[in-house]
XYZ file of C-alpha atoms in Angstrom:
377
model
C -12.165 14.718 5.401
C -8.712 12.814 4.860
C -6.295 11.481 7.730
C -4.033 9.136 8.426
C -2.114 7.788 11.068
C -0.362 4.593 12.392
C -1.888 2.423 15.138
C 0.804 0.544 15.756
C 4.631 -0.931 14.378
C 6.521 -3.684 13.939
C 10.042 -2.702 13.449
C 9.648 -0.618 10.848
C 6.045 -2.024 9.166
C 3.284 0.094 10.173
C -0.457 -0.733 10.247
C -2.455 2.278 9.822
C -5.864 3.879 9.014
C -6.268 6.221 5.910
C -9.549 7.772 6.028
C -11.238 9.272 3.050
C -15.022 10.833 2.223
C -15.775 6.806 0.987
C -15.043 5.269 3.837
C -11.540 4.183 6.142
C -8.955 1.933 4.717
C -6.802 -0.596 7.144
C -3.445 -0.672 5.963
C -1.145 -1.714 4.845
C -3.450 -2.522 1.740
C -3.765 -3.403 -1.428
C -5.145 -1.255 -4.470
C -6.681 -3.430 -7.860
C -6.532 -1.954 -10.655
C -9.376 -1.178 -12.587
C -7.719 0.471 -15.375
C -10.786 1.281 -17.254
C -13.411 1.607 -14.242
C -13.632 -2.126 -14.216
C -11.571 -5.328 -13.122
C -10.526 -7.517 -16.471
C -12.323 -10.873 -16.339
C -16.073 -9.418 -16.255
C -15.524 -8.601 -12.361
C -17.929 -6.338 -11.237
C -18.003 -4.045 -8.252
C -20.451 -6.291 -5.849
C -18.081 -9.156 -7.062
C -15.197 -6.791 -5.397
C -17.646 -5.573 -2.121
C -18.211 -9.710 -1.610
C -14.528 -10.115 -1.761
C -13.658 -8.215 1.072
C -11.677 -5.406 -1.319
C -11.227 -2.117 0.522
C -10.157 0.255 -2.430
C -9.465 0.135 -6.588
C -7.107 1.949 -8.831
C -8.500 3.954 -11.997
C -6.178 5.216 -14.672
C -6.597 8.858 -15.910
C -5.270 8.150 -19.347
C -6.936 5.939 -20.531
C -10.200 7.442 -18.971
C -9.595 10.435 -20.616
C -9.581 9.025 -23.985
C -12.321 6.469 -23.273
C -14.983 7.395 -22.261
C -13.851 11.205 -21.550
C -13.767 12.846 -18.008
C -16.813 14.439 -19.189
C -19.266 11.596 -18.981
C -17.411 10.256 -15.982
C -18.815 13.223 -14.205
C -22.170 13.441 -15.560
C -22.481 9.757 -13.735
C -21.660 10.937 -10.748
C -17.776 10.692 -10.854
C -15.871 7.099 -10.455
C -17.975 6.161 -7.645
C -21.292 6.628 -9.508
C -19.990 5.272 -12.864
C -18.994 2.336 -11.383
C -21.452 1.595 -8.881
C -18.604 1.452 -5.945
C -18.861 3.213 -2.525
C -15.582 2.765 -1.011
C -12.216 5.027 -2.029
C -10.962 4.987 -5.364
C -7.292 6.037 -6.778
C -6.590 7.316 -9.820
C -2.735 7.216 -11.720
C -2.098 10.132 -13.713
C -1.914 8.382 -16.785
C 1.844 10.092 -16.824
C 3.642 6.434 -17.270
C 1.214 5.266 -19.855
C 1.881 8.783 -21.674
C 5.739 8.361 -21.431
C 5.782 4.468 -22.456
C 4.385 5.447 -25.765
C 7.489 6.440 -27.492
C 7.602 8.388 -30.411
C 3.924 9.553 -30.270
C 4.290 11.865 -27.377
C 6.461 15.002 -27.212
C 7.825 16.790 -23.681
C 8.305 20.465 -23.412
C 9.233 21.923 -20.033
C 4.777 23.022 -19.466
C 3.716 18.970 -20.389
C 3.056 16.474 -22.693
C 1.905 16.043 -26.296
C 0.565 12.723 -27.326
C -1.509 10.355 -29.755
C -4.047 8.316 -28.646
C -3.108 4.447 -30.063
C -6.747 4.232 -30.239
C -7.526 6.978 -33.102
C -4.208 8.647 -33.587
C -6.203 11.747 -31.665
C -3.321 14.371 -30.324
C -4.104 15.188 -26.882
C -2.185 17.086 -24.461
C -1.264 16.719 -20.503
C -0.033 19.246 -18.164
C 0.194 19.508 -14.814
C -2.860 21.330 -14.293
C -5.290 19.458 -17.175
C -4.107 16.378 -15.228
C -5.653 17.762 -12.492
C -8.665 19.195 -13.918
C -9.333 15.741 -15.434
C -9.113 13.998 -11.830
C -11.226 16.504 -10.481
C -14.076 15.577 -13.015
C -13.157 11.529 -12.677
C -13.812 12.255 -8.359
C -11.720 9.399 -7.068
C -10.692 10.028 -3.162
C -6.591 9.814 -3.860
C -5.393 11.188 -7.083
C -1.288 11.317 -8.116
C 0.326 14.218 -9.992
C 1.908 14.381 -13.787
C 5.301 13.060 -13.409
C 8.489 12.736 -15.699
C 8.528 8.912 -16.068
C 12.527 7.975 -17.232
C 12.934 3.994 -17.994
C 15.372 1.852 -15.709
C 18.447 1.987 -18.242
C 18.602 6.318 -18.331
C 21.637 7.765 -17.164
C 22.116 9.586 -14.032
C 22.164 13.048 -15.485
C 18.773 12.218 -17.162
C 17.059 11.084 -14.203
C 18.873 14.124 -12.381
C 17.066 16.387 -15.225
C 13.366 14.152 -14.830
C 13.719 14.722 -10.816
C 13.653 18.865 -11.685
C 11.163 18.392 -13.981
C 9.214 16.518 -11.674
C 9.277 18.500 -8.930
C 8.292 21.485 -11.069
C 5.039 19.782 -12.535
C 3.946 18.109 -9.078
C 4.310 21.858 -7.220
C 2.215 22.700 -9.911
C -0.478 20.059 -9.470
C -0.310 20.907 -5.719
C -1.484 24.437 -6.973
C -4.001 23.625 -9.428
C -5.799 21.558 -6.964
C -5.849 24.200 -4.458
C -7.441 26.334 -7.570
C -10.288 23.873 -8.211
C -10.486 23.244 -4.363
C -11.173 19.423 -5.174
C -11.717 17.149 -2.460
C -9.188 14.722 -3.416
C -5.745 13.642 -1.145
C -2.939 14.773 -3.179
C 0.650 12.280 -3.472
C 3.875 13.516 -4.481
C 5.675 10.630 -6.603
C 9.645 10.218 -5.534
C 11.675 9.406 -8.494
C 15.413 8.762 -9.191
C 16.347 5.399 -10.563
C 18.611 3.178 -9.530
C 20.401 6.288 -7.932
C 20.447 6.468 -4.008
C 21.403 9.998 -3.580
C 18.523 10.749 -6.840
C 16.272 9.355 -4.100
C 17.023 11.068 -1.506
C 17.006 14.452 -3.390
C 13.882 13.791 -4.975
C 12.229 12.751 -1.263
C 13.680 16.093 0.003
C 12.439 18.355 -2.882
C 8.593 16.923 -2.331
C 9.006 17.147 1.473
C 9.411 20.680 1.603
C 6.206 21.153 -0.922
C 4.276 18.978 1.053
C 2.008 15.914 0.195
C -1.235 14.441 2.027
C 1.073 10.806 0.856
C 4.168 9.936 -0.796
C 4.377 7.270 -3.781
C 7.676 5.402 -4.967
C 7.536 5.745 -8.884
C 10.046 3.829 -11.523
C 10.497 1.068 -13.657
C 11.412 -0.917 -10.431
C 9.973 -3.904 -11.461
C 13.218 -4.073 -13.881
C 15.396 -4.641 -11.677
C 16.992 -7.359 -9.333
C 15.086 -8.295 -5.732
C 18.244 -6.890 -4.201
C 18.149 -3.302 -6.424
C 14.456 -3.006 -5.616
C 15.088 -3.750 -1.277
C 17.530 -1.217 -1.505
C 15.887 1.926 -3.529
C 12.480 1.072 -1.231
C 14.910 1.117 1.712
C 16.387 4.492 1.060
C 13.494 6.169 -0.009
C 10.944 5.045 2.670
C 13.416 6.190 5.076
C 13.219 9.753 3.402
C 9.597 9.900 3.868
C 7.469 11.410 6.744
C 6.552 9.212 9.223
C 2.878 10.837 9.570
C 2.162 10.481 5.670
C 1.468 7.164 3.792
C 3.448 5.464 1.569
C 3.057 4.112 -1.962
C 5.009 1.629 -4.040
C 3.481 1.854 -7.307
C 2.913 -0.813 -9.515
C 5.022 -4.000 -7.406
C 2.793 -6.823 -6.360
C 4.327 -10.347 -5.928
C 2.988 -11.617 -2.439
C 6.668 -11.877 -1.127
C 7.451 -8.443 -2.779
C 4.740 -6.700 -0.647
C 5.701 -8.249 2.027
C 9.520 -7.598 2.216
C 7.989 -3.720 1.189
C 5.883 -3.797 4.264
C 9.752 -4.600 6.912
C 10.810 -1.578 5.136
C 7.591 0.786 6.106
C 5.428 0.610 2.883
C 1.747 1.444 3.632
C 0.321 1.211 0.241
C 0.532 -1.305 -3.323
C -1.064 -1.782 -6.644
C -0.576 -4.071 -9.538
C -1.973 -5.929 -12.765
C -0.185 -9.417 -11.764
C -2.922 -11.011 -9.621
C -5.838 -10.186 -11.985
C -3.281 -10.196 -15.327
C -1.629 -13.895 -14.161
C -5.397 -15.387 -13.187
C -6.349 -14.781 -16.907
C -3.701 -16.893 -17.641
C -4.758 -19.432 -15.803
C -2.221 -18.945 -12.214
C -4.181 -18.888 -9.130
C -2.296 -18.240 -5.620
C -3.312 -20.127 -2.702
C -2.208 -21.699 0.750
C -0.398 -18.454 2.462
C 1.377 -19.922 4.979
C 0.218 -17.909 8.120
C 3.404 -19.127 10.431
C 6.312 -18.458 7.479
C 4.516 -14.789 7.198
C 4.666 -14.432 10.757
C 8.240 -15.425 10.750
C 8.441 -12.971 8.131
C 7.114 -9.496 9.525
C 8.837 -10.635 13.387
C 12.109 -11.103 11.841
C 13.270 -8.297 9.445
C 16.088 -10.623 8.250
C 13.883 -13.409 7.693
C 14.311 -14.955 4.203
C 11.437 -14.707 2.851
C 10.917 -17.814 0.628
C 8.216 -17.611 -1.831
C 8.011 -21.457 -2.657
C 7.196 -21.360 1.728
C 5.285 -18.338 1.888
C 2.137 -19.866 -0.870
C 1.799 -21.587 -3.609
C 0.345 -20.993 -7.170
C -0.848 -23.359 -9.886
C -1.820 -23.203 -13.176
C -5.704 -24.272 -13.484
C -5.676 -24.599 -17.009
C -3.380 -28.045 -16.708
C -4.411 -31.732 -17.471
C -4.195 -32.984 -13.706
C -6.787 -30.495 -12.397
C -9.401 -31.891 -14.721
C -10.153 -34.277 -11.925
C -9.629 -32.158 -9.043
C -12.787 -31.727 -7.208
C -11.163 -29.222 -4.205
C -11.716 -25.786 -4.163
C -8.777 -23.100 -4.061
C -8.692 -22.199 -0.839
C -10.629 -22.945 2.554
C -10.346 -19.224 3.323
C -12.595 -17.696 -0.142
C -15.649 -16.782 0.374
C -18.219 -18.756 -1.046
C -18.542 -16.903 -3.832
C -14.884 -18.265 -4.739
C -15.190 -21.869 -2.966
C -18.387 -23.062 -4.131
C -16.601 -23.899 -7.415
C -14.219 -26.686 -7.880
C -10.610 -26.571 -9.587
C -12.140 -29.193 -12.119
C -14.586 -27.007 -12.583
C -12.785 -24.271 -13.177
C -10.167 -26.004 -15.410
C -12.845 -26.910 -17.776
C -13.945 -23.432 -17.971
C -11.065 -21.839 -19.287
C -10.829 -24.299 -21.604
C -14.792 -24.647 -23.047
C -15.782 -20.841 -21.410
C -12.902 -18.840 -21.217
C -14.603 -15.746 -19.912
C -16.568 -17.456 -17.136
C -13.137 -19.317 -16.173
C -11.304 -16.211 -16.263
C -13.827 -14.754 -14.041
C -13.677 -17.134 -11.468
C -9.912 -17.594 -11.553
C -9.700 -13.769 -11.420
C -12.152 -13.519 -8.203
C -9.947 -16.188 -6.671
C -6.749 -14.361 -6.465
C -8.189 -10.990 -5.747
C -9.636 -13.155 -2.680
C -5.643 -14.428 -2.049
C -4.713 -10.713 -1.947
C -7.062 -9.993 0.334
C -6.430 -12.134 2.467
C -2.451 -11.898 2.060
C -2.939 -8.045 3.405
C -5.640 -9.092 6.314
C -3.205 -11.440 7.885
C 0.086 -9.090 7.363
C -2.084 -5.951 9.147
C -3.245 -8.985 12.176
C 0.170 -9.912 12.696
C 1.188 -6.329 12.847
C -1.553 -5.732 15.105
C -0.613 -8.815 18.008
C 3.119 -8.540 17.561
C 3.823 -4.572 17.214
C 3.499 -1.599 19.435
């Protein structure tokens, strides 16, 4: 039902195949994140199938508390509520839990919270998390983990790596209970802490995980801080598994991820920063080839693409589309017209500013795994 194995390498990036009950994924690739069963900017799911996206990313939190796991299921799971065939991810919902601050509680069996939305107290444990994924029926689900912010001392992250490891084992045996068809990560924590890393990576190896998913408030720190913690860990990881840098998504970011043997991504930015009116375009095929052939390659993002903000004066005028490579359910639209949009419509501009950087993404991840595939053995 679920494998995975790498084709071929190029130094250390890896294109692979993940296959799941909804269908095979080429990777490396790229998860968007449907947070509520749905893309922001009234993107639908044959919006996503015309766009060329292979997989989306659901979040078990906020699910839970709207609309319920309950009603999920009565549709059919994620697949039927949404109206999308291909393999779906869910998050645990365990850094949304942790990031609200004094409204949740942790005790060494879970996690007592209240819902922003109502001030409802619900509670996660390892195995409700589980029993709620089960219901939701994506294709990759992640465990509850201990979520510590970027600035926590070593002896706290020391104490959420324990922790961790004691809820995930216990997700890992809850699903076996409910005998759920769903490929199980384990999430490798530690902070900024090398050695953290590597323990944590050594505790979930020995439990044993269908993948592996880099957790933590990376996105905090420096470009250097961030190459070095992916470095470490994705050298800790099995080579026959895939792996999973959560929540990191700049185009050069996923790319300097993919040198170091990163199979897997997700992030708000593309759909969050085309809301706001930035739209990537122009990948520069050559620099990315330079890129991925050369693992000490500078990789420049001003050389790599370019972005622009649509919603400026001098686009009112400009009667190109985004980019020759959209499909033409991107390209048939001109920046003018688009400007004017999020300026007169918002949510129609939003849309099509939205669909046009999903279609960047997409096309950022197609020519990394082509480049992999004529240049690597």
């Amino acid at each position: 039902m679920f494998s995975f194995i790498v084709t071929k390498k190029l130094g250390r990036a890896r294109l692979s195949e993940l296959k799941t009950p909804h269908g095979t994924i080429p990777g490396p690739f790229f998860q968007f994140v449907a947070t509520q069963a749905a893309i922001r900017g009234q993107v639908m799911s044959e919006d996503m199938e015309a766009l060329g996206v292979d997989i989306m990313l659901a979040n078990t939190y906020h699910l839970h508390l709207r609309p319920g796991e309950d009603i999920v299921a009565k549709a059919g799971g994620l697949h039927g509520f949404m109206q999308w065939n291909k393999p779906i991810t869910t998050d645990s919902g365990g850094y949304q839990v942790f990031s609200l601050g004094d409204h949740v509680k942790i005790d060494d069996d879970g996690v007592t919270f209240k819902a922003p939305l109502d001030g409802s107290v619900h509670r996660f444990t390892p195995e409700i998390t589980m029993q709620i994924q089960a219901k939701l029926g994506p294709d990759i689900v992640m465990p509850l983990d201990v979520c510590t912010p970027f600035t926590a001392s070593k002896e706290e992250v020391e104490h959420a790596i324990i922790k961790t490891t004691e809820w995930v084992k216990r997700c890992k045996e809850e699903q076996s209970r409910l005998a759920s068809p769903q490929a199980l990560y384990g999430i490798v924590q530690g902070g900024v802490y090398p050695d953290l890393r590597e323990k944590a990576a050594a505790l979930l190896r020995k439990i044993g995980f269908f993948g592996y998913s880099i957790g933590g408030e990376l996105q905090e720190k420096g470009e250097k801080e961030i190459k070095k913690i992916v470095n470490i860990t994705t050298a800790q990881l099995p080579e026959n598994a895939p792996r999973y840098l959560m929540g990191y998504g700049k185009p050069e970011d996923i790319v300097e991820a993919v040198r170091l043997g990163v199979d897997q991504f997700d992030c708000v930015l593309p759909v969050r920063n085309a809301r706001h009116g930035q739209i990537f375009s122009n990948l520069n095929i050559e620099e990315l080839q330079k890129a991925l052939t050369d693992p000490e390659h500078p990789i420049d993002p001003k050389k790599l693409y370019t972005t622009i903000d649509i919603t400026k004066a001098i686009f009112a005028e400009d009667f190109s589309v985004f980019d020759a490579e959209n499909p033409a359910i991107v390209k048939q639209y001109t920046k003018s017209y688009v400007h004017h949009l999020m300026r007169a419509e918002p949510p129609s501009g939003m849309r099509l500013a939205v669909m046009a950087n999903i279609s960047f993404y997409v096309q950022l991840m197609r020519a990394i795994r082509n480049i992999i595939e004529d240049e690597g053995v």
